mmCIF file of C-alpha atoms and ligand atoms in Angstrom:
data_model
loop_
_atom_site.group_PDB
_atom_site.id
_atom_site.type_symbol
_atom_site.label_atom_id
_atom_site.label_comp_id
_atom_site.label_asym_id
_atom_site.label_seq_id
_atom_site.Cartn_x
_atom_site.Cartn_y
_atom_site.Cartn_z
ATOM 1 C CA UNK A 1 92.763 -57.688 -131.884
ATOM 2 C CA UNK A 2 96.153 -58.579 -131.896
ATOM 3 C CA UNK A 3 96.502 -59.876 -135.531
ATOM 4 C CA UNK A 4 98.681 -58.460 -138.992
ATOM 5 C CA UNK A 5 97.476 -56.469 -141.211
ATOM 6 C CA UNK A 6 96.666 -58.147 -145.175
ATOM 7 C CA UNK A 7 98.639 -56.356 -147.781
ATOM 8 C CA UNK A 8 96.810 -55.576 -150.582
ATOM 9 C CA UNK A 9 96.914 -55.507 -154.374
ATOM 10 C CA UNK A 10 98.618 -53.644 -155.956
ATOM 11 C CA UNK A 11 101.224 -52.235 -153.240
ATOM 12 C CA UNK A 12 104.399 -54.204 -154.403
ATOM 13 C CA UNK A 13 105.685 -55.418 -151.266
ATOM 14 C CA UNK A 14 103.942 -58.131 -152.545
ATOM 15 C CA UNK A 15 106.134 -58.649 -155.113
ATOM 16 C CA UNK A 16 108.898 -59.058 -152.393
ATOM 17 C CA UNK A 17 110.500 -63.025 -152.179
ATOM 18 C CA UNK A 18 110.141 -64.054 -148.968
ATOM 19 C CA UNK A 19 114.300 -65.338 -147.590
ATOM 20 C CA UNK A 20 114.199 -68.879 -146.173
ATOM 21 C CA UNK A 21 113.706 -69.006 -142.232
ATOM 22 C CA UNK A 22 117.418 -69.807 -140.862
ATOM 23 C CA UNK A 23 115.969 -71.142 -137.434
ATOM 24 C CA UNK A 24 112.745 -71.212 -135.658
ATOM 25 C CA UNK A 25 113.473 -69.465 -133.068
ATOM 26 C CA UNK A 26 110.782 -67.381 -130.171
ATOM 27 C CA UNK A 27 110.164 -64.777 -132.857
ATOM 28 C CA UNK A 28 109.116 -67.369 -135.633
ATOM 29 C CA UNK A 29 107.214 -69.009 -133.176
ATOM 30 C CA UNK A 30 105.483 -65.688 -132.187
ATOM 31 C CA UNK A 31 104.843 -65.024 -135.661
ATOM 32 C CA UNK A 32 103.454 -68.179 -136.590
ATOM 33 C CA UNK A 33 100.713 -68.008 -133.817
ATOM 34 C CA UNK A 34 100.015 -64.659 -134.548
ATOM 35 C CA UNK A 35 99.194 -65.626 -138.427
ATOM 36 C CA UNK A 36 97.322 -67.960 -137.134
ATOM 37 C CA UNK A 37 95.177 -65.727 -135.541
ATOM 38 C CA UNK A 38 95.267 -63.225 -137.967
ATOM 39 C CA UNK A 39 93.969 -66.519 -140.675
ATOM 40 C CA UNK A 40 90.799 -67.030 -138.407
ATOM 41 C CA UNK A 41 89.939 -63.437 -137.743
ATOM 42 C CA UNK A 42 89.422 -63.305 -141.316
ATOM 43 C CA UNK A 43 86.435 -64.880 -142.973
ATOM 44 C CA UNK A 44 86.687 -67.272 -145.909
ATOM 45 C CA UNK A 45 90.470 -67.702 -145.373
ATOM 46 C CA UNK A 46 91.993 -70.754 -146.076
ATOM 47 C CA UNK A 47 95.823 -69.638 -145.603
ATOM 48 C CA UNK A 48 98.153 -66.681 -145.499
ATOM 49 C CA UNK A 49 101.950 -66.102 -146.404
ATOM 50 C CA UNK A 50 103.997 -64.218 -144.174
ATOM 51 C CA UNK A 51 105.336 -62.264 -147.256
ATOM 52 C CA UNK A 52 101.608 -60.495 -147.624
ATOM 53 C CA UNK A 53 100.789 -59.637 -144.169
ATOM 54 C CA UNK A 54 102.657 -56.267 -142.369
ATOM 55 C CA UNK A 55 105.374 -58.288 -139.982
ATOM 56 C CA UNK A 56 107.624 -56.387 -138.179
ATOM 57 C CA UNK A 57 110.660 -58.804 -138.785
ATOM 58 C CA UNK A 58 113.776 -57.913 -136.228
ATOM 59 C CA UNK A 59 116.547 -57.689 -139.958
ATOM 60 C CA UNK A 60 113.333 -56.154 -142.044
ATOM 61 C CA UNK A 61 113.399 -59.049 -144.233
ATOM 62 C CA UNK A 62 110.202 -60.919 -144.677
ATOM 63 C CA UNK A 63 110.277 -64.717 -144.366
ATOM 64 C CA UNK A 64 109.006 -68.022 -145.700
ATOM 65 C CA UNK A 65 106.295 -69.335 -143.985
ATOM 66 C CA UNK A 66 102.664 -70.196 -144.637
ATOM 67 C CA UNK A 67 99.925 -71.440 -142.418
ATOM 68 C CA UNK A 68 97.164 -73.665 -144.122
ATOM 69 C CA UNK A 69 93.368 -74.361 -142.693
ATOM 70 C CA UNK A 70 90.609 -74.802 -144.229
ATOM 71 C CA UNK A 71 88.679 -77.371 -142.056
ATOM 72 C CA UNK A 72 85.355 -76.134 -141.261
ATOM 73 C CA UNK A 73 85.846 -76.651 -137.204
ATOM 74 C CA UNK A 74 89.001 -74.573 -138.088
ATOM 75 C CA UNK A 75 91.207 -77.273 -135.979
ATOM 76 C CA UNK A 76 93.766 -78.450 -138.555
ATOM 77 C CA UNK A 77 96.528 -75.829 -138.657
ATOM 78 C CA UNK A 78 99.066 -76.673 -140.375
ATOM 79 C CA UNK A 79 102.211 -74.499 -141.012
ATOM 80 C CA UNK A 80 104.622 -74.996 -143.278
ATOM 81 C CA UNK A 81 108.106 -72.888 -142.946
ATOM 82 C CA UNK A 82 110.551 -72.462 -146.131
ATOM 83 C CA UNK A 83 108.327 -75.090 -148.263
ATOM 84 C CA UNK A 84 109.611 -76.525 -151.403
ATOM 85 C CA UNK A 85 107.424 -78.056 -153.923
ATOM 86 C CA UNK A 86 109.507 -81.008 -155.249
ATOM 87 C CA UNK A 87 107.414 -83.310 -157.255
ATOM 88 C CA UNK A 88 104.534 -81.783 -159.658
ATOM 89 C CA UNK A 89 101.676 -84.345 -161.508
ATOM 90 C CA UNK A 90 98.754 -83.883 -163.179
ATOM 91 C CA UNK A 91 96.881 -80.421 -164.261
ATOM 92 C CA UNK A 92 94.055 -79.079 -162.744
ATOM 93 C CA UNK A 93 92.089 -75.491 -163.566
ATOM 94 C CA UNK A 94 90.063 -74.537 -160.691
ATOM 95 C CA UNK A 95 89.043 -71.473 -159.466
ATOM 96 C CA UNK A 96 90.869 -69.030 -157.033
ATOM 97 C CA UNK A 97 91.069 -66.493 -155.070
ATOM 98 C CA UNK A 98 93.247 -64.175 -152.809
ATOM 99 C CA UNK A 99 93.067 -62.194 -149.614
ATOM 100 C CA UNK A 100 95.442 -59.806 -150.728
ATOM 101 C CA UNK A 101 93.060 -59.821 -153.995
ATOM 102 C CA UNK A 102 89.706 -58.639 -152.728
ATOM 103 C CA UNK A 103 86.787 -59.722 -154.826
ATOM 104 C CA UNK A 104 88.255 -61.081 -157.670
ATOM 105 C CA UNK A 105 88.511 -64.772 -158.338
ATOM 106 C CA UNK A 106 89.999 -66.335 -161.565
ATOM 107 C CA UNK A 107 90.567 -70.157 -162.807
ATOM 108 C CA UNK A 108 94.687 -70.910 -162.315
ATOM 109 C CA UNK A 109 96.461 -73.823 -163.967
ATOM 110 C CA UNK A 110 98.076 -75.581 -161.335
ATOM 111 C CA UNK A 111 99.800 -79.264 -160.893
ATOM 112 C CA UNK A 112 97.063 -82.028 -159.226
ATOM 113 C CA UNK A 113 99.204 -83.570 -157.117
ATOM 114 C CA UNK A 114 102.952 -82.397 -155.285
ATOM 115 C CA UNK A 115 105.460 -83.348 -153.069
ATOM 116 C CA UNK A 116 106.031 -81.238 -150.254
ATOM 117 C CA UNK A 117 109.356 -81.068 -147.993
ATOM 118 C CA UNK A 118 109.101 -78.089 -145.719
ATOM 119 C CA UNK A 119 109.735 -77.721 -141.730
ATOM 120 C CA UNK A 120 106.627 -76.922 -139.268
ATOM 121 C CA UNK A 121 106.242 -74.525 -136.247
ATOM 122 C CA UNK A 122 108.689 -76.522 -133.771
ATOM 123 C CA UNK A 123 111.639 -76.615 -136.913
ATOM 124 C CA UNK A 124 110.594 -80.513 -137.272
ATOM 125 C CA UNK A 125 110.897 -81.641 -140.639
ATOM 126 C CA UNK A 126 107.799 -82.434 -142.988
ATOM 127 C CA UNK A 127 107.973 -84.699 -146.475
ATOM 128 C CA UNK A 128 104.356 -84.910 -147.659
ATOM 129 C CA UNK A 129 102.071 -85.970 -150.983
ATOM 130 C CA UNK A 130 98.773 -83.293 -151.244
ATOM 131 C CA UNK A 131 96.450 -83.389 -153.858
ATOM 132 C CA UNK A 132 93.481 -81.498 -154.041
ATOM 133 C CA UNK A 133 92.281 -78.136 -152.689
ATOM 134 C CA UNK A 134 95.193 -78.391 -150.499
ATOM 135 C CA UNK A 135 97.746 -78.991 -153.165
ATOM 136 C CA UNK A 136 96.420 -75.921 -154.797
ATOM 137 C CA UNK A 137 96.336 -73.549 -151.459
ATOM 138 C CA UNK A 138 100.153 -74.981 -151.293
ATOM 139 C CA UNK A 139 101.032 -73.841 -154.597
ATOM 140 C CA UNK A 140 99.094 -70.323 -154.191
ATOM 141 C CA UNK A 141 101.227 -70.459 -151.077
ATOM 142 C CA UNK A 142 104.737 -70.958 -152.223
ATOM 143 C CA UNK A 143 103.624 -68.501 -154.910
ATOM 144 C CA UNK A 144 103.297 -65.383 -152.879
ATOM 145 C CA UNK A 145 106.824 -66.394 -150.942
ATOM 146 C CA UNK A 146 108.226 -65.822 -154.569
ATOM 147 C CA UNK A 147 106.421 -62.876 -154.582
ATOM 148 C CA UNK A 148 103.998 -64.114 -156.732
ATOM 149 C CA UNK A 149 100.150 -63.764 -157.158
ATOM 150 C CA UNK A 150 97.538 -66.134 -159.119
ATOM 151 C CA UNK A 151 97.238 -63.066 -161.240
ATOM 152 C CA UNK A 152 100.416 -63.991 -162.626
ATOM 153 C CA UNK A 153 99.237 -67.103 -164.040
ATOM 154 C CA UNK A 154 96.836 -65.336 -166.512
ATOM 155 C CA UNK A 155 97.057 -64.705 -169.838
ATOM 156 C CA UNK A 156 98.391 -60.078 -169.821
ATOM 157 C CA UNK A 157 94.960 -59.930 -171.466
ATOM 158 C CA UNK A 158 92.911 -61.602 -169.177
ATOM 159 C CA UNK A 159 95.274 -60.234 -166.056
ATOM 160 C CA UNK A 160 94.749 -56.526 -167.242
ATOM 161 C CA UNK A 161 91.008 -56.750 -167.859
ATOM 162 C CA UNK A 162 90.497 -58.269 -164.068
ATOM 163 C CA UNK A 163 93.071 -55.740 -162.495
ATOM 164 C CA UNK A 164 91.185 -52.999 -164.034
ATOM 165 C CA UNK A 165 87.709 -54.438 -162.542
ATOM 166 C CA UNK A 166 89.341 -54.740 -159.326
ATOM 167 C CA UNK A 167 90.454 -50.839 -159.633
ATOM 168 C CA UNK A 168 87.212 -49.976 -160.441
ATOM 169 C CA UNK A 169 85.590 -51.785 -157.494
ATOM 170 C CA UNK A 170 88.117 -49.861 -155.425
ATOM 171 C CA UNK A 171 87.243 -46.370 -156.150
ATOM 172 C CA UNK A 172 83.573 -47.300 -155.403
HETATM 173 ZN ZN1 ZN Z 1 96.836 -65.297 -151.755
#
């Protein structure tokens, strides 16, 4: 199937920052439709940023853009291309998890409710509140275009002693 590839833990291209998207041109809009399809070949996955899959960009430098949907019909995409979190509220500590984290899921502190300016798949521009499980898959989101995981959130103690479980599940 024509779809990307998920990175995985712990190669460090994930640690690469995704550089905003200067214009959304045929090859954004390729890409975009093509992490879309790559989002529902996978199962249980809510959203993917470009900076974890295996693009081919045309200057080799991996951009920001995340698509978002977790509907059960799987018939609310929603992308969201160099997204900026401007307004954070609340606290919330619910439990996540990560496609380019196989089988490991850990509780991340992460703002209730944000403010989201970003542009979406045609280069229109999007100003939106999200609260909930979305404003958390937003945050995860931004996260890995900083080259961030929800590891990263952890406490070193509690990040070392899931890292080495998820080693150990990996030799197995
Ligand atoms: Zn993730």
């Amino acid at each position: 199937m024509d779809i990307y590839p998920i990175i995985q833990f712990p190669n460090s291209r994930l640690q690469i920052v995704g550089e905003p998207v200067a214009e959304v041109n045929d090859e954004i809009k390729a890409i975009v439709a093509k992490m879309f399809r790559t989002l529902y070949a996978a199962t249980n996955c809510a959203a993917l940023a470009a900076t974890q899959l295996d693009i081919k960009w045309s200057d080799d430098t991996p951009k920001r853009i995340t698509v978002i949907d977790f509907s059960e019909e799987k018939d609310q995409p929603l992308c969201l291309i160099n997204p900026v979190i401007s307004q954070q509220e609340g606290e919330t500590n619910l439990r996540e998890g990560c496609m380019s984290v196989a089988k490991i899921t850990a509780a991340v502190k992460r703002a209730e409710k944000i403010h989201v300016d970003a542009l979406d798949e045609n280069g229109k521009k999007l100003s939106f509140d999200a609260d909930g499980f979305m404003a958390k898959c937003i945050q995860h989101e931004t996260d890995h275009l900083d080259g961030k995981l929800f590891l990263d959130h952890l406490t070193s103690l509690r990040r070392k002693m899931l890292v080495q479980k998820l080693l150990k599940k990996k030799k197995k």
